[in-house]
Coordinates of C-alpha atoms in Angstrom, one line a residue:
M1 CA 0.1 -0.1 0.0
T2 CA 2.8 2.3 0.8
E3 CA 4.5 2.0 -2.6
T4 CA 1.0 2.2 -4.3
L5 CA 0.3 5.4 -2.7
R6 CA 3.8 6.9 -3.5
R7 CA 3.3 5.9 -7.2
G8 CA -0.2 7.4 -7.1
R9 CA 1.1 10.6 -5.7
A10 CA 3.9 10.9 -8.2
S11 CA 1.5 10.1 -11.3
L12 CA -1.1 12.5 -10.1
A13 CA 1.6 15.2 -9.7
F14 CA 2.6 14.6 -13.3
G15 CA -1.0 15.0 -14.4
F16 CA -1.2 18.3 -12.6
L17 CA 2.0 19.4 -14.3
V18 CA 0.8 18.5 -17.7
Q19 CA -2.5 20.6 -17.1
G20 CA -0.3 23.5 -16.1
V21 CA 1.7 23.4 -19.3
T22 CA -1.6 23.0 -21.4
F23 CA -3.5 25.9 -19.7
A24 CA -0.5 28.3 -19.8
L25 CA 0.0 27.7 -23.4
L26 CA -3.6 28.8 -24.0
V27 CA -3.9 31.8 -21.7
T28 CA -0.5 33.4 -22.4
R29 CA -1.2 33.4 -26.1
I30 CA -4.6 35.0 -26.1
P31 CA -3.3 38.0 -28.0
A32 CA -2.0 35.7 -30.6
L33 CA -5.5 33.7 -30.9
Q34 CA -7.2 37.0 -31.2
D35 CA -5.0 38.1 -34.1
Q36 CA -5.0 34.7 -35.8
Y37 CA -8.9 34.5 -35.7
G38 CA -9.6 38.3 -36.0
I39 CA -11.6 38.5 -32.9
S40 CA -12.5 42.1 -31.7
D41 CA -11.9 43.4 -28.2
G42 CA -15.6 43.3 -27.7
L43 CA -16.1 39.7 -28.8
L44 CA -13.0 38.4 -26.9
P45 CA -14.7 38.4 -23.4
V46 CA -17.4 36.1 -24.9
F47 CA -15.0 33.6 -25.8
L48 CA -13.2 33.9 -22.5
A49 CA -16.5 33.4 -20.8
A50 CA -17.7 30.5 -22.7
V51 CA -14.8 28.3 -21.6
P52 CA -15.6 28.4 -17.7
I53 CA -19.3 27.9 -18.2
L54 CA -18.7 24.8 -20.3
A55 CA -16.1 23.7 -17.8
G56 CA -18.8 24.0 -15.0
V57 CA -20.9 21.9 -16.9
G58 CA -18.2 19.2 -17.2
S59 CA -17.5 19.3 -13.5
V60 CA -21.3 18.9 -12.6
C61 CA -21.3 15.9 -15.0
T62 CA -18.3 14.5 -13.5
E63 CA -20.0 14.6 -10.0
R64 CA -22.6 12.2 -11.4
L65 CA -20.2 10.2 -13.5
V66 CA -17.9 9.2 -10.6
R67 CA -20.8 7.5 -8.9
S68 CA -20.3 4.6 -11.4
V69 CA -16.8 5.4 -12.9
P70 CA -13.6 5.9 -10.8
P71 CA -12.2 9.5 -10.8
S72 CA -8.8 8.0 -12.1
R73 CA -10.6 6.9 -15.3
V74 CA -12.2 10.2 -15.8
L75 CA -8.9 11.9 -15.4
R76 CA -7.1 9.4 -17.8
W77 CA -9.4 10.1 -20.7
S78 CA -10.2 13.8 -20.2
Q79 CA -6.5 15.0 -20.3
P80 CA -5.9 13.9 -23.9
V81 CA -9.1 15.6 -24.9
V82 CA -7.7 18.8 -23.3
L83 CA -4.5 18.5 -25.2
L84 CA -6.1 17.9 -28.5
S85 CA -8.5 20.7 -28.0
L86 CA -5.4 23.1 -27.5
L87 CA -3.9 21.8 -30.6
G88 CA -7.2 22.3 -32.6
A89 CA -7.3 26.0 -31.3
G90 CA -3.8 26.6 -32.7
A91 CA -4.5 25.0 -36.0
G92 CA -7.7 26.8 -37.1
H93 CA -8.4 29.9 -39.0
S94 CA -12.2 30.4 -38.9
V95 CA -13.9 31.7 -35.7
W96 CA -16.2 28.6 -35.8
Q97 CA -13.1 26.3 -35.5
L98 CA -11.9 28.3 -32.5
A99 CA -15.3 28.0 -30.9
V100 CA -15.5 24.2 -31.3
A101 CA -11.9 23.7 -30.0
L102 CA -12.7 26.0 -26.9
A103 CA -15.9 24.2 -26.4
A104 CA -14.2 20.8 -26.1
F105 CA -11.5 22.4 -24.0
G106 CA -13.9 23.7 -21.6
L107 CA -16.0 20.5 -21.1
A108 CA -12.9 18.4 -20.8
V109 CA -11.2 20.8 -18.4
G110 CA -14.3 20.6 -16.1
A111 CA -14.0 16.8 -16.0
L112 CA -10.2 17.0 -15.6
D113 CA -10.0 19.5 -12.7
A114 CA -12.7 17.8 -10.7
S115 CA -11.4 14.4 -11.0
M116 CA -7.8 15.6 -10.4
N117 CA -8.7 17.3 -7.2
M118 CA -10.9 14.3 -6.1
L119 CA -7.9 12.1 -6.3
G120 CA -5.7 14.6 -4.5
V121 CA -8.1 15.1 -1.7
S122 CA -8.5 11.3 -1.3
L123 CA -4.7 10.7 -1.3
Q124 CA -4.2 13.6 1.2
R125 CA -6.6 11.8 3.6
A126 CA -4.8 8.6 3.1
Y127 CA -1.4 10.2 3.9
G128 CA -2.9 11.9 6.9
R129 CA -1.0 15.2 6.5
S130 CA -1.2 18.2 4.1
I131 CA 0.1 17.2 0.7
M132 CA -2.5 19.0 -1.5
L133 CA -0.3 22.1 -2.0
G134 CA 2.4 19.8 -3.6
F135 CA 0.1 18.7 -6.4
H136 CA -0.8 22.4 -7.1
A137 CA 2.9 23.1 -7.1
A138 CA 3.3 20.7 -9.8
Y139 CA 0.6 22.6 -11.7
S140 CA 2.5 25.8 -11.2
L141 CA 5.7 24.2 -12.5
G142 CA 3.8 23.2 -15.5
G143 CA 2.5 26.8 -16.0
I144 CA 6.1 27.9 -15.8
V145 CA 7.1 25.6 -18.6
G146 CA 4.0 26.5 -20.7
A147 CA 4.5 30.3 -20.3
S148 CA 8.2 29.8 -21.3
L149 CA 7.3 28.0 -24.4
A150 CA 4.8 30.6 -25.1
W151 CA 7.6 33.2 -24.8
V152 CA 9.7 31.2 -27.2
G153 CA 6.8 31.1 -29.7
A154 CA 6.3 34.8 -29.4
H155 CA 10.0 35.5 -29.7
W156 CA 10.5 33.6 -32.9
D157 CA 7.2 34.7 -34.3
L158 CA 6.0 30.9 -34.5
S159 CA 2.6 30.1 -35.5
L160 CA 0.3 28.7 -32.8
L161 CA 0.2 25.3 -34.6
V162 CA 4.0 25.0 -34.7
S163 CA 4.1 26.1 -30.9
Y164 CA 1.5 23.7 -29.8
L165 CA 2.2 20.5 -32.0
P166 CA 5.5 19.4 -30.3
V167 CA 4.0 19.8 -26.9
V168 CA 0.9 17.6 -27.5
V169 CA 3.1 15.0 -29.3
V170 CA 5.3 14.8 -26.2
L171 CA 2.7 15.1 -23.4
L172 CA -0.2 13.2 -24.6
P173 CA 1.5 9.7 -24.7
A174 CA 3.2 10.5 -21.5
A175 CA 0.1 11.5 -19.7
L176 CA -1.6 8.2 -20.9
V177 CA 1.4 6.2 -19.5
G178 CA 1.5 8.0 -16.3
S179 CA -2.3 7.5 -15.8
R180 CA -1.6 3.7 -15.2
W181 CA -0.6 4.4 -11.6
Y182 CA -3.4 6.8 -10.5
V183 CA -4.8 5.6 -7.1
D184 CA -8.5 5.9 -6.2
A185 CA -7.8 5.9 -2.6
G186 CA -11.4 5.7 -1.6
G187 CA -11.1 8.5 1.0
G188 CA -14.1 10.2 -0.5
G189 CA -16.6 7.3 0.1
E190 CA -17.8 7.0 -3.5
S191 CA -15.3 4.6 -4.7
G192 CA -14.9 2.2 -1.8
G193 CA -13.4 2.1 1.6
G194 CA -9.7 2.1 0.5
A195 CA -6.9 3.5 2.2
G196 CA -8.6 6.5 3.8
S197 CA -11.6 4.8 5.2
S198 CA -10.2 4.5 8.7
E199 CA -10.2 8.4 9.0
A200 CA -13.6 8.8 7.3
S201 CA -15.2 6.2 9.7
G202 CA -13.7 7.9 12.9
A203 CA -14.3 11.5 11.8
G204 CA -16.6 13.3 14.1
G205 CA -17.4 16.9 15.2
V206 CA -18.2 19.1 12.2
A207 CA -18.6 16.3 9.5
E208 CA -21.3 14.3 11.6
G209 CA -23.4 17.6 11.6
V210 CA -23.0 18.4 7.8
E211 CA -23.4 15.0 6.1
G212 CA -26.7 13.3 5.8
A213 CA -27.3 9.6 6.4
G214 CA -26.4 9.0 2.7
G215 CA -23.2 10.8 2.9
G216 CA -24.5 13.9 1.2
V217 CA -23.2 17.4 1.2
A218 CA -24.9 20.4 2.9
L219 CA -24.5 23.3 0.6
K220 CA -25.0 25.8 3.6
V221 CA -21.8 24.6 5.1
L222 CA -19.9 24.4 1.7
W223 CA -21.0 27.8 0.8
P224 CA -18.2 29.7 2.5
L225 CA -15.7 27.7 0.7
C226 CA -17.6 28.2 -2.6
L227 CA -17.3 32.0 -1.9
V228 CA -13.6 31.7 -1.3
M229 CA -13.1 29.6 -4.4
T230 CA -15.1 32.3 -6.4
C231 CA -13.0 35.3 -5.1
A232 CA -9.7 33.4 -5.5
Y233 CA -10.5 32.5 -9.1
I234 CA -11.6 36.0 -10.0
G235 CA -8.0 37.2 -8.9
D236 CA -6.5 34.1 -10.8
S237 CA -8.5 34.8 -14.0
T238 CA -7.5 38.5 -13.9
V239 CA -3.8 37.4 -14.1
S240 CA -4.3 34.5 -16.6
N241 CA -6.7 36.4 -19.0
W242 CA -5.7 40.0 -18.6
S243 CA -2.0 40.3 -17.5
A244 CA -0.5 40.1 -20.9
K245 CA -3.0 42.5 -22.5
Y246 CA -2.7 44.8 -19.4
L247 CA 1.1 44.9 -19.7
Q248 CA 1.0 45.4 -23.5
D249 CA -1.9 48.0 -23.8
V250 CA -1.7 49.8 -20.5
L251 CA 1.9 49.7 -19.3
G252 CA 3.4 49.8 -23.1
S253 CA 5.4 46.5 -22.9
S254 CA 6.3 44.5 -26.0
E255 CA 4.6 41.2 -26.9
Q256 CA 7.5 39.2 -25.6
L257 CA 7.7 41.0 -22.1
A258 CA 3.8 40.7 -21.9
T259 CA 4.2 36.9 -21.5
V260 CA 6.3 37.5 -18.4
P261 CA 3.7 38.4 -15.7
Y262 CA 2.0 35.0 -16.0
N263 CA 5.2 33.2 -16.0
V264 CA 6.4 35.1 -12.7
Y265 CA 3.0 34.5 -11.3
M266 CA 3.3 30.8 -11.8
V267 CA 6.9 30.9 -10.4
M268 CA 5.6 32.4 -7.2
N269 CA 2.9 29.9 -7.2
L270 CA 5.5 27.1 -7.4
V271 CA 7.6 28.6 -4.6
G272 CA 4.6 29.3 -2.3
R273 CA 3.0 25.8 -2.9
G274 CA 6.4 24.1 -2.5
V275 CA 6.7 25.2 1.0
G276 CA 3.0 25.8 1.7
D277 CA 2.2 22.2 3.1
L278 CA 5.1 23.0 5.7
G279 CA 3.3 26.2 6.6
V280 CA -0.1 24.5 6.9
R281 CA 1.4 22.0 9.2
R282 CA 3.2 24.6 11.4
F283 CA 0.8 27.4 11.5
G284 CA -2.5 26.0 10.4
A285 CA -4.7 26.4 7.3
V286 CA -6.6 29.6 8.8
A287 CA -3.2 31.7 9.2
V288 CA -1.8 30.6 5.9
V289 CA -5.0 31.4 4.0
R290 CA -5.4 34.9 5.7
W291 CA -1.8 35.9 4.9
G292 CA -2.2 34.7 1.4
A293 CA -5.2 37.0 1.0
V294 CA -3.5 40.1 2.3
I295 CA -0.6 39.6 0.2
G296 CA -2.6 38.8 -3.0
A297 CA -4.8 42.1 -2.4
A298 CA -1.6 44.2 -2.0
G299 CA -0.2 42.8 -5.3
F300 CA -3.3 44.0 -7.2
G301 CA -3.0 47.3 -5.6
V302 CA 0.6 47.7 -7.0
V303 CA -0.6 46.6 -10.4
A304 CA -3.3 49.3 -10.3
V305 CA -0.7 52.0 -9.7
A306 CA 2.2 50.7 -11.5
P307 CA 4.0 53.4 -13.5
G308 CA 5.7 51.0 -15.9
A309 CA 5.8 47.2 -17.0
W310 CA 8.4 46.1 -14.4
T311 CA 6.4 47.5 -11.6
G312 CA 3.3 45.8 -12.9
I313 CA 5.3 42.6 -13.0
L314 CA 6.3 43.1 -9.3
G315 CA 2.6 43.4 -8.5
F316 CA 1.6 40.3 -10.2
T317 CA 4.5 38.5 -8.4
L318 CA 2.9 39.5 -5.0
V319 CA -0.5 38.3 -6.4
G320 CA 1.2 35.0 -7.0
I321 CA 2.7 34.6 -3.7
G322 CA -0.7 35.5 -2.0
L323 CA -3.2 33.3 -4.1
C324 CA -1.1 30.3 -4.5
V325 CA -2.2 28.8 -1.1
I326 CA -5.9 29.6 -1.3
V327 CA -7.3 27.1 -3.9
P328 CA -5.6 24.0 -2.7
Q329 CA -6.5 24.6 0.8
T330 CA -10.0 25.1 -0.2
F331 CA -10.3 21.7 -1.8
A332 CA -8.5 20.2 1.3
A333 CA -11.0 22.0 3.7
A334 CA -14.0 20.5 1.6
G335 CA -12.4 17.0 2.0
R336 CA -12.1 17.5 5.7
L337 CA -15.6 18.7 6.2
F338 CA -17.1 15.9 4.2
P339 CA -14.9 12.8 4.6
G340 CA -17.7 10.4 3.5
A341 CA -18.6 12.4 0.5
S342 CA -15.4 14.3 -0.6
D343 CA -15.8 13.6 -4.5
T344 CA -19.2 15.3 -4.4
A345 CA -18.0 18.2 -2.3
V346 CA -15.0 18.6 -4.6
A347 CA -17.0 18.5 -7.8
R348 CA -19.6 21.1 -6.4
L349 CA -16.8 23.4 -5.1
N350 CA -14.9 23.0 -8.4
V351 CA -17.8 24.6 -10.2
F352 CA -17.2 27.9 -8.2
N353 CA -13.6 27.7 -9.8
Y354 CA -15.3 28.5 -13.0
V355 CA -17.8 30.9 -11.5
G356 CA -14.8 32.9 -10.6
F357 CA -13.3 32.8 -14.1
L358 CA -16.9 33.6 -15.5
I359 CA -17.3 36.7 -13.3
G360 CA -13.5 37.7 -13.4
S361 CA -13.0 37.9 -17.1
P362 CA -15.8 39.9 -18.3
L363 CA -15.9 42.0 -15.1
V364 CA -12.4 43.2 -15.3
G365 CA -12.4 43.5 -19.2
G366 CA -15.8 45.3 -19.2
L367 CA -14.8 47.7 -16.5
G368 CA -11.5 48.2 -18.4
D369 CA -13.1 49.0 -21.6
A370 CA -15.9 51.2 -20.1
W371 CA -14.0 52.9 -17.6
N372 CA -10.2 52.2 -16.8
Y373 CA -8.0 49.2 -16.7
R374 CA -6.2 50.5 -13.7
G375 CA -9.4 51.0 -11.9
A376 CA -10.6 47.5 -12.8
M377 CA -7.6 45.9 -11.0
V378 CA -9.1 47.2 -7.6
V379 CA -12.1 44.8 -8.1
P380 CA -10.0 41.6 -7.6
M381 CA -8.1 43.4 -4.9
V382 CA -11.3 43.9 -2.8
L383 CA -12.6 40.4 -3.6
V384 CA -9.4 38.6 -2.7
L385 CA -9.7 40.3 0.7
V386 CA -13.1 38.6 1.3
T387 CA -11.1 35.4 1.8
F388 CA -9.6 36.9 4.9
W389 CA -12.9 37.2 6.7
S390 CA -14.1 33.7 5.3
A391 CA -10.8 32.0 6.5
R392 CA -12.3 30.5 9.6
S393 CA -13.9 27.9 7.4
F394 CA -10.6 26.3 7.0
A395 CA -10.2 25.5 10.7
P396 CA -10.1 21.7 11.1
G397 CA -11.9 19.6 13.6
P398 CA -10.2 18.4 16.7
D399 CA -9.5 14.9 15.1
R400 CA -8.1 16.0 11.8
Y401 CA -4.8 16.9 10.2
G402 CA -3.9 20.5 9.2
D403 CA -4.1 22.5 12.5
G404 CA -0.3 22.6 12.9
H405 CA -0.1 19.0 14.3
E406 CA 0.3 15.8 12.4
R407 CA -2.0 13.0 12.9
P408 CA -0.2 10.4 15.1
R409 CA 1.7 8.1 13.0
T410 CA 0.1 5.0 14.4
T411 CA -3.1 6.1 12.9
D412 CA -1.6 6.5 9.3
V413 CA -2.6 4.2 6.6
G414 CA -0.9 1.0 7.3
R415 CA 1.9 0.4 9.7
G416 CA 4.5 0.9 7.1
S417 CA 3.5 4.5 5.9
N418 CA 6.2 6.2 7.9
G419 CA 8.2 6.7 4.8
L420 CA 5.6 8.5 2.9

């Protein structure tokens, strides 16, 4: 079991990395996609909004699908669809071709994100300590690689097809091979007792009050986490969808330099998430999330008043440091609240990932066009601060990991898990 969990953790981390590469290659080349398909500034927010709407549909469908199909299987086959959809977006020339590619991308991403985080939450329960930030650190590393490849494409004036094709050719078979070692740990209760069932069966306190007899999810208890997820992704979508355009159009940078903010943002995500699990174990999730909210809001403030491109990049750097811890901890908190129905909780919470993107992209873009892009950056700054006041929802129960004290090793999964 120990070796199985290790392999499952490594293969899932690679899946997160692949998705980071894929998503970064899409969002950092939005200006190039706009030019290739002749999309106006007024129509661009429509395309940006359609992706999270369809992703939300994909996440809802995944909630139902995993009742009969293991999350690992959903992830195994949704990831190739995402990669092929990226290639389709770079290969077309008519607007309808882009619409079809982005529609497939959105639906597949919804299934991928939901199933990926389901596996992460159940593995964290099996480990008995915070490891969720590590998976999202792998995603951030993938984002760095993807943004760097996007910079190379912009620097050498490569077509999107030429930029995307080698990536898909390499990553698609690698993802399929890696998926052989995914582990459905069963901590969520939907896919069997598995490794995490000992904790789920012994979890008391909050969980007993929020789960029905059938292991259901009480939305009134999940709602604060949904609010946090929405606000965090409004901030994240602002960086991913508008940082390149903001630097180029407002701060006067070159197209090459405009790819840097997202890259730096992902670097800070990687650094913060790489050490974040240690921070959660030492200081607790509430303190880590609150500090993240304050730093992220300060970063948007710097972006709003930046006199030039490099100051703007500094602001996006602070945003990355702040926001990096919030989303992984929100998924982990849902898993702790609903140990007997974590797959359902994660799928529903994941929908608000896309609600944040849906609100964030048109809100910031619309305010920027109608008023001022600098002023529009104040909106995510205020909304990220909402997380500060909602952070108490991240407090664990007395019998759970994540409050600064590891679960006793004798209660870990199996007697041989000390090396995990």
